[in-house]
Amino acid sequence: DAGITQSPRHKVTETGTPVTLRCHQTENHRYMYWYRQDPGHGLRLIHYSYGVKDTDKGEVSDGYSVSRSKTEDFLLTLESATSSQTSVYFCAIWAVNYGYTFGSGTRLTVV
Amino acid sequence: QQQVKQSPQSLIVQKGGISIINCAYENTAFDYFPWYQQFPGKGPALLIAIRPDVSEKKEGRFTISFNKSAKQFSLHIMDSQPGDSATYFCAASESTGSARQLTFGSGTQLTVLP
């Protein structure tokens, strides 16, 4: 996975609680992305980052925030989790030589 | 607004047959068209990609056909094998400033029967 680690791999949380997912990369890539995967929708971009403290919104950013204080870490936070945020979340990096590389995903269930 | 439409949603093929998955896009600014393969419990992995200056790209048993005027592209898997059973996603991308964002199709679940 080109040095991409997502944590946790699985999480069950209650509605209304805050949740933070972590993406860690070891190869100093500039561009990092958070996608969510839902049946019938493919993968949809939540937020992305083009450098430390430089982030922007994607297609489905409502209810999510991100932070990138170090090159290697990109955090996705659900401030107050809702059942509609039950999904599989993928982190990805972009590199010119080999395009996108995805992590193994975090399966989040909001009950 | 679905910018990349993928069909079929599911596909069953006999071993040795040809699997064909189709995608259509709307945004003429897209300039990179990758296909991803995903196995259960794993992240999508790049399979093959094409840019709009060529009409076909082949890598082993996998071929992308690209029709710029029709805004369509397709993945052909020749001599399909049970190990090819996976979910396949087409995607399209344009360079937005210095970042590159992928827009995905909805996916095709391929089952290759032994």
CSV table of N, CA, C and O in Angstrom, one decimal, chain A residues 6-101:
chain,number,residue,atom,x,y,z
A,6,GLN,N,-3.9,3.1,7.7
A,6,GLN,CA,-5.1,3.7,8.2
A,6,GLN,C,-5.5,3.1,9.6
A,6,GLN,O,-5.3,1.9,9.8
A,7,SER,N,-5.9,3.9,10.5
A,7,SER,CA,-6.3,3.4,11.8
A,7,SER,C,-7.5,4.2,12.4
A,7,SER,O,-7.6,5.4,12.1
A,8,PRO,N,-8.4,3.5,13.1
A,8,PRO,CA,-8.4,2.1,13.2
A,8,PRO,C,-8.9,1.4,12.0
A,8,PRO,O,-9.3,2.1,11.0
A,9,ARG,N,-8.9,0.1,11.9
A,9,ARG,CA,-9.4,-0.6,10.7
A,9,ARG,C,-10.9,-0.8,10.9
A,9,ARG,O,-11.6,-0.8,9.9
A,10,HIS,N,-11.4,-0.9,12.1
A,10,HIS,CA,-12.8,-1.0,12.3
A,10,HIS,C,-13.2,-0.2,13.6
A,10,HIS,O,-12.4,-0.1,14.5
A,11,LYS,N,-14.4,0.4,13.5
A,11,LYS,CA,-14.8,1.2,14.7
A,11,LYS,C,-16.3,1.2,14.7
A,11,LYS,O,-17.0,1.4,13.7
A,12,VAL,N,-16.9,1.0,15.9
A,12,VAL,CA,-18.3,1.2,16.1
A,12,VAL,C,-18.5,2.3,17.1
A,12,VAL,O,-17.8,2.3,18.1
A,13,THR,N,-19.3,3.3,16.8
A,13,THR,CA,-19.5,4.4,17.7
A,13,THR,C,-20.9,4.8,17.8
A,13,THR,O,-21.7,4.3,16.9
A,14,GLU,N,-21.3,5.5,18.7
A,14,GLU,CA,-22.7,5.9,18.9
A,14,GLU,C,-23.0,7.3,18.3
A,14,GLU,O,-22.1,8.1,18.1
A,15,THR,N,-24.2,7.4,17.8
A,15,THR,CA,-24.6,8.7,17.3
A,15,THR,C,-24.3,9.9,18.2
A,15,THR,O,-24.6,9.8,19.4
A,16,GLY,N,-23.8,10.9,17.6
A,16,GLY,CA,-23.5,12.1,18.4
A,16,GLY,C,-22.1,12.2,19.0
A,16,GLY,O,-21.7,13.3,19.5
A,17,THR,N,-21.4,11.1,18.9
A,17,THR,CA,-20.0,11.2,19.4
A,17,THR,C,-19.0,11.6,18.4
A,17,THR,O,-19.2,11.4,17.2
A,18,PRO,N,-17.9,12.2,18.8
A,18,PRO,CA,-16.9,12.6,17.8
A,18,PRO,C,-16.0,11.4,17.5
A,18,PRO,O,-15.8,10.5,18.3
A,19,VAL,N,-15.5,11.3,16.3
A,19,VAL,CA,-14.7,10.2,15.8
A,19,VAL,C,-13.6,10.8,14.9
A,19,VAL,O,-13.8,11.7,14.1
A,20,THR,N,-12.4,10.3,15.2
A,20,THR,CA,-11.2,10.7,14.3
A,20,THR,C,-10.6,9.5,13.7
A,20,THR,O,-10.3,8.5,14.4
A,21,LEU,N,-10.4,9.5,12.4
A,21,LEU,CA,-9.7,8.5,11.7
A,21,LEU,C,-8.4,9.0,11.2
A,21,LEU,O,-8.3,10.2,10.9
A,22,ARG,N,-7.4,8.2,11.3
A,22,ARG,CA,-6.0,8.6,11.0
A,22,ARG,C,-5.5,7.9,9.7
A,22,ARG,O,-5.7,6.7,9.5
A,23,CYS,N,-4.8,8.7,8.9
A,23,CYS,CA,-4.1,8.2,7.8
A,23,CYS,C,-2.6,8.6,7.9
A,23,CYS,O,-2.3,9.8,8.1
A,24,HIS,N,-1.7,7.6,7.8
A,24,HIS,CA,-0.3,7.8,8.0
A,24,HIS,C,0.4,7.3,6.8
A,24,HIS,O,0.2,6.2,6.3
A,25,GLN,N,1.3,8.2,6.2
A,25,GLN,CA,2.1,7.7,5.1
A,25,GLN,C,3.6,7.9,5.4
A,25,GLN,O,4.0,8.8,6.2
A,26,THR,N,4.4,7.1,4.8
A,26,THR,CA,5.8,7.1,5.1
A,26,THR,C,6.7,7.6,4.0
A,26,THR,O,7.9,7.6,4.1
A,27,GLU,N,6.1,8.1,2.9
A,27,GLU,CA,6.9,8.4,1.7
A,27,GLU,C,6.9,9.9,1.4
A,27,GLU,O,7.2,10.2,0.2
A,28,ASN,N,6.4,10.7,2.3
A,28,ASN,CA,6.5,12.2,2.1
A,28,ASN,C,5.8,12.7,0.9
A,28,ASN,O,6.2,13.7,0.3
A,29,HIS,N,4.6,12.1,0.6
A,29,HIS,CA,3.8,12.6,-0.5
A,29,HIS,C,3.1,13.9,-0.1
A,29,HIS,O,2.6,14.0,1.0
A,30,ARG,N,3.0,14.8,-1.1
A,30,ARG,CA,2.3,16.1,-0.8
A,30,ARG,C,0.8,15.9,-0.8
A,30,ARG,O,0.2,16.6,0.1
A,31,TYR,N,0.2,15.2,-1.7
A,31,TYR,CA,-1.2,15.1,-1.8
A,31,TYR,C,-1.8,13.9,-1.1
A,31,TYR,O,-1.4,12.8,-1.3
A,32,MET,N,-2.8,14.2,-0.3
A,32,MET,CA,-3.5,13.2,0.5
A,32,MET,C,-5.0,13.4,0.4
A,32,MET,O,-5.4,14.6,0.3
A,33,TYR,N,-5.8,12.3,0.4
A,33,TYR,CA,-7.2,12.4,0.1
A,33,TYR,C,-8.0,11.5,1.1
A,33,TYR,O,-7.5,10.5,1.5
A,34,TRP,N,-9.2,11.9,1.4
A,34,TRP,CA,-10.1,11.0,2.1
A,34,TRP,C,-11.3,10.8,1.2
A,34,TRP,O,-12.0,11.8,0.7
A,35,TYR,N,-11.7,9.5,1.0
A,35,TYR,CA,-12.9,9.1,0.3
A,35,TYR,C,-13.7,8.3,1.2
A,35,TYR,O,-13.2,7.6,2.1
A,36,ARG,N,-15.0,8.2,0.9
A,36,ARG,CA,-15.9,7.3,1.5
A,36,ARG,C,-16.5,6.4,0.4
A,36,ARG,O,-16.7,6.8,-0.7
A,37,GLN,N,-16.7,5.1,0.8
A,37,GLN,CA,-17.2,4.2,-0.2
A,37,GLN,C,-18.6,3.6,0.3
A,37,GLN,O,-18.6,3.1,1.4
A,38,ASP,N,-19.6,3.8,-0.5
A,38,ASP,CA,-20.9,3.3,-0.2
A,38,ASP,C,-21.5,2.5,-1.4
A,38,ASP,O,-21.2,2.9,-2.5
A,39,PRO,N,-22.2,1.5,-1.1
A,39,PRO,CA,-22.8,0.7,-2.3
A,39,PRO,C,-23.6,1.6,-3.2
A,39,PRO,O,-24.4,2.4,-2.8
A,40,GLY,N,-23.4,1.4,-4.5
A,40,GLY,CA,-24.1,2.2,-5.5
A,40,GLY,C,-23.6,3.6,-5.8
A,40,GLY,O,-24.0,4.3,-6.7
A,41,HIS,N,-22.6,4.0,-5.0
A,41,HIS,CA,-22.0,5.3,-5.1
A,41,HIS,C,-20.5,5.3,-5.5
A,41,HIS,O,-19.9,6.4,-5.7
A,42,GLY,N,-19.9,4.2,-5.5
A,42,GLY,CA,-18.5,4.2,-5.7
A,42,GLY,C,-17.8,4.8,-4.6
A,42,GLY,O,-18.1,4.7,-3.4
A,43,LEU,N,-16.7,5.6,-4.9
A,43,LEU,CA,-16.0,6.3,-3.9
A,43,LEU,C,-16.2,7.8,-4.1
A,43,LEU,O,-16.1,8.3,-5.3
A,44,ARG,N,-16.4,8.5,-3.1
A,44,ARG,CA,-16.7,9.9,-3.2
A,44,ARG,C,-15.7,10.7,-2.3
A,44,ARG,O,-15.5,10.3,-1.2
A,45,LEU,N,-15.2,11.8,-2.9
A,45,LEU,CA,-14.2,12.6,-2.2
A,45,LEU,C,-14.8,13.4,-1.1
A,45,LEU,O,-15.8,14.2,-1.3
A,46,ILE,N,-14.2,13.3,0.1
A,46,ILE,CA,-14.6,14.1,1.3
A,46,ILE,C,-13.8,15.4,1.4
A,46,ILE,O,-14.3,16.5,1.4
A,47,HIS,N,-12.5,15.2,1.6
A,47,HIS,CA,-11.6,16.3,1.7
A,47,HIS,C,-10.2,15.9,1.1
A,47,HIS,O,-10.0,14.7,1.0
A,48,TYR,N,-9.4,16.8,0.8
A,48,TYR,CA,-8.1,16.5,0.4
A,48,TYR,C,-7.1,17.6,0.9
A,48,TYR,O,-7.5,18.6,1.3
A,49,SER,N,-5.8,17.2,0.8
A,49,SER,CA,-4.8,18.1,1.3
A,49,SER,C,-3.7,18.2,0.2
A,49,SER,O,-3.3,17.2,-0.4
A,50,TYR,N,-3.2,19.4,0.0
A,50,TYR,CA,-2.1,19.6,-0.9
A,50,TYR,C,-0.8,20.1,-0.2
A,50,TYR,O,0.1,20.6,-0.8
A,51,GLY,N,-0.8,19.9,1.1
A,51,GLY,CA,0.4,20.3,1.9
A,51,GLY,C,0.0,20.4,3.3
A,51,GLY,O,-1.2,20.4,3.7
A,52,VAL,N,1.0,20.6,4.2
A,52,VAL,CA,0.8,20.8,5.6
A,52,VAL,C,-0.1,22.1,5.8
A,52,VAL,O,0.2,23.1,5.3
A,53,LYS,N,-1.2,21.9,6.5
A,53,LYS,CA,-2.2,22.9,6.8
A,53,LYS,C,-2.9,23.4,5.6
A,53,LYS,O,-3.7,24.4,5.7
A,54,ASP,N,-2.7,22.8,4.4
A,54,ASP,CA,-3.5,23.2,3.2
A,54,ASP,C,-4.5,22.1,2.9
A,54,ASP,O,-4.1,21.0,2.4
A,55,THR,N,-5.7,22.4,3.1
A,55,THR,CA,-6.8,21.4,2.8
A,55,THR,C,-7.9,22.1,2.0
A,55,THR,O,-8.1,23.3,2.0
A,56,ASP,N,-8.7,21.2,1.4
A,56,ASP,CA,-9.9,21.8,0.7
A,56,ASP,C,-11.0,20.7,0.7
A,56,ASP,O,-10.8,19.5,0.9
A,57,LYS,N,-12.2,21.2,0.4
A,57,LYS,CA,-13.4,20.3,0.5
A,57,LYS,C,-13.6,19.5,-0.8
A,57,LYS,O,-13.2,20.0,-1.9
A,58,GLY,N,-14.2,18.4,-0.7
A,58,GLY,CA,-14.5,17.6,-1.8
A,58,GLY,C,-16.0,17.6,-2.0
A,58,GLY,O,-16.8,18.5,-1.5
A,59,GLU,N,-16.5,16.5,-2.7
A,59,GLU,CA,-17.9,16.4,-3.0
A,59,GLU,C,-18.9,16.3,-1.8
A,59,GLU,O,-20.0,16.8,-1.8
A,60,VAL,N,-18.4,15.6,-0.8
A,60,VAL,CA,-19.3,15.2,0.3
A,60,VAL,C,-18.7,15.6,1.6
A,60,VAL,O,-18.5,14.8,2.5
A,61,SER,N,-18.4,16.9,1.8
A,61,SER,CA,-17.6,17.3,3.0
A,61,SER,C,-18.5,17.7,4.2
A,61,SER,O,-17.9,17.8,5.3
A,62,ASP,N,-19.8,17.8,4.0
A,62,ASP,CA,-20.6,18.2,5.1
A,62,ASP,C,-20.5,17.2,6.3
A,62,ASP,O,-20.7,16.0,6.1
A,63,GLY,N,-20.3,17.7,7.5
A,63,GLY,CA,-20.2,16.9,8.6
A,63,GLY,C,-18.8,16.3,8.9
A,63,GLY,O,-18.6,15.6,9.9
A,64,TYR,N,-17.9,16.7,8.1
A,64,TYR,CA,-16.5,16.2,8.2
A,64,TYR,C,-15.5,17.4,8.3
A,64,TYR,O,-15.7,18.4,7.6
A,65,SER,N,-14.5,17.2,9.0
A,65,SER,CA,-13.4,18.2,9.0
A,65,SER,C,-12.1,17.4,8.9
A,65,SER,O,-12.0,16.2,9.2
A,66,VAL,N,-11.0,18.1,8.5
A,66,VAL,CA,-9.7,17.4,8.4
A,66,VAL,C,-8.6,18.3,9.0
A,66,VAL,O,-8.8,19.5,9.1
A,67,SER,N,-7.5,17.7,9.2
A,67,SER,CA,-6.3,18.4,9.7
A,67,SER,C,-5.1,17.7,9.2
A,67,SER,O,-5.0,16.5,9.1
A,68,ARG,N,-4.1,18.5,8.9
A,68,ARG,CA,-2.8,18.0,8.5
A,68,ARG,C,-1.7,18.9,9.0
A,68,ARG,O,-1.3,19.9,8.5
A,69,SER,N,-1.2,18.5,10.2
A,69,SER,CA,-0.2,19.3,10.9
A,69,SER,C,1.2,18.8,10.6
A,69,SER,O,2.2,19.5,10.8
A,70,LYS,N,1.3,17.6,10.0
A,70,LYS,CA,2.6,17.0,9.6
A,70,LYS,C,2.3,16.4,8.2
A,70,LYS,O,1.2,15.9,7.9
A,71,THR,N,3.4,16.3,7.4
A,71,THR,CA,3.3,15.8,6.1
A,71,THR,C,2.7,14.4,6.1
A,71,THR,O,1.9,14.0,5.3
A,72,GLU,N,3.1,13.6,7.1
A,72,GLU,CA,2.8,12.2,7.1
A,72,GLU,C,1.4,11.8,7.6
A,72,GLU,O,1.0,10.7,7.4
A,73,ASP,N,0.8,12.7,8.3
A,73,ASP,CA,-0.5,12.4,8.9
A,73,ASP,C,-1.7,13.3,8.4
A,73,ASP,O,-1.5,14.5,8.3
A,74,PHE,N,-2.8,12.6,8.0
A,74,PHE,CA,-3.9,13.3,7.5
A,74,PHE,C,-5.1,12.8,8.3
A,74,PHE,O,-5.4,11.6,8.2
A,75,LEU,N,-5.7,13.6,9.2
A,75,LEU,CA,-6.8,13.2,10.1
A,75,LEU,C,-8.2,13.6,9.5
A,75,LEU,O,-8.3,14.7,9.1
A,76,LEU,N,-9.1,12.7,9.6
A,76,LEU,CA,-10.5,13.0,9.3
A,76,LEU,C,-11.3,12.9,10.6
A,76,LEU,O,-11.3,11.9,11.3
A,77,THR,N,-12.1,14.0,10.9
A,77,THR,CA,-12.9,14.0,12.1
A,77,THR,C,-14.4,14.2,11.7
A,77,THR,O,-14.7,15.0,10.9
A,78,LEU,N,-15.2,13.3,12.4
A,78,LEU,CA,-16.6,13.5,12.3
A,78,LEU,C,-16.9,14.1,13.7
A,78,LEU,O,-16.8,13.5,14.7
A,79,GLU,N,-17.4,15.4,13.7
A,79,GLU,CA,-17.6,16.1,14.9
A,79,GLU,C,-18.7,15.5,15.7
A,79,GLU,O,-18.6,15.5,17.0
A,80,SER,N,-19.7,15.1,15.1
A,80,SER,CA,-20.9,14.5,15.8
A,80,SER,C,-21.4,13.4,14.8
A,80,SER,O,-22.2,13.7,13.9
A,81,ALA,N,-21.0,12.2,15.0
A,81,ALA,CA,-21.3,11.1,14.1
A,81,ALA,C,-22.8,10.9,13.9
A,81,ALA,O,-23.6,10.9,14.9
A,82,THR,N,-23.2,10.6,12.7
A,82,THR,CA,-24.6,10.3,12.4
A,82,THR,C,-24.7,8.9,11.7
A,82,THR,O,-23.7,8.5,11.1
A,83,SER,N,-25.8,8.3,11.6
A,83,SER,CA,-25.9,7.0,11.0
A,83,SER,C,-25.6,7.1,9.5
A,83,SER,O,-25.1,6.1,8.9
A,84,SER,N,-25.9,8.2,8.9
A,84,SER,CA,-25.6,8.4,7.5
A,84,SER,C,-24.1,8.4,7.2
A,84,SER,O,-23.6,8.3,6.0
A,85,GLN,N,-23.3,8.5,8.2
A,85,GLN,CA,-21.8,8.4,8.1
A,85,GLN,C,-21.2,7.0,8.3
A,85,GLN,O,-20.0,6.8,8.2
A,86,THR,N,-22.1,6.1,8.5
A,86,THR,CA,-21.7,4.7,8.4
A,86,THR,C,-21.2,4.4,7.0
A,86,THR,O,-21.9,4.5,6.0
A,87,SER,N,-20.0,3.9,6.9
A,87,SER,CA,-19.3,3.8,5.6
A,87,SER,C,-18.0,3.1,5.7
A,87,SER,O,-17.5,2.9,6.9
A,88,VAL,N,-17.3,2.9,4.6
A,88,VAL,CA,-15.9,2.5,4.6
A,88,VAL,C,-15.2,3.7,4.1
A,88,VAL,O,-15.5,4.3,3.0
A,89,TYR,N,-14.2,4.1,4.9
A,89,TYR,CA,-13.4,5.3,4.6
A,89,TYR,C,-12.0,4.9,4.1
A,89,TYR,O,-11.3,4.1,4.7
A,90,PHE,N,-11.6,5.5,3.0
A,90,PHE,CA,-10.3,5.2,2.4
A,90,PHE,C,-9.5,6.5,2.3
A,90,PHE,O,-10.0,7.6,1.9
A,91,CYS,N,-8.2,6.4,2.7
A,91,CYS,CA,-7.3,7.4,2.5
A,91,CYS,C,-6.5,7.1,1.2
A,91,CYS,O,-6.3,5.9,0.9
A,92,ALA,N,-6.0,8.1,0.5
A,92,ALA,CA,-5.2,7.9,-0.7
A,92,ALA,C,-4.2,9.0,-0.8
A,92,ALA,O,-4.3,10.0,-0.2
A,93,ILE,N,-3.1,8.6,-1.5
A,93,ILE,CA,-2.1,9.6,-1.8
A,93,ILE,C,-2.0,9.7,-3.3
A,93,ILE,O,-2.4,8.7,-4.0
A,94,TRP,N,-1.5,10.8,-3.8
A,94,TRP,CA,-1.3,11.0,-5.3
A,94,TRP,C,0.2,11.2,-5.5
A,94,TRP,O,0.8,12.1,-4.8
A,95,ALA,N,0.8,10.5,-6.4
A,95,ALA,CA,2.1,10.8,-6.8
A,95,ALA,C,2.2,10.7,-8.3
A,95,ALA,O,1.5,9.9,-9.0
A,96,VAL,N,2.9,11.6,-8.9
A,96,VAL,CA,2.9,11.7,-10.4
A,96,VAL,C,3.3,10.4,-11.1
A,96,VAL,O,2.7,10.0,-12.1
A,97,ASN,N,4.3,9.7,-10.5
A,97,ASN,CA,4.8,8.5,-11.2
A,97,ASN,C,3.8,7.3,-11.1
A,97,ASN,O,3.9,6.5,-12.1
A,98,TYR,N,3.0,7.2,-10.1
A,98,TYR,CA,2.1,6.1,-10.1
A,98,TYR,C,0.7,6.4,-9.7
A,98,TYR,O,0.0,5.5,-9.2
A,99,GLY,N,0.3,7.6,-9.8
A,99,GLY,CA,-1.1,8.0,-9.6
A,99,GLY,C,-1.6,7.8,-8.2
A,99,GLY,O,-0.8,8.1,-7.2
A,100,TYR,N,-2.8,7.4,-8.0
A,100,TYR,CA,-3.4,7.2,-6.7
A,100,TYR,C,-3.0,5.9,-6.1
A,100,TYR,O,-3.0,4.9,-6.8
A,101,THR,N,-2.7,5.9,-4.8
A,101,THR,CA,-2.6,4.6,-4.1
A,101,THR,C,-3.5,4.8,-2.8
A,101,THR,O,-3.4,5.8,-2.1
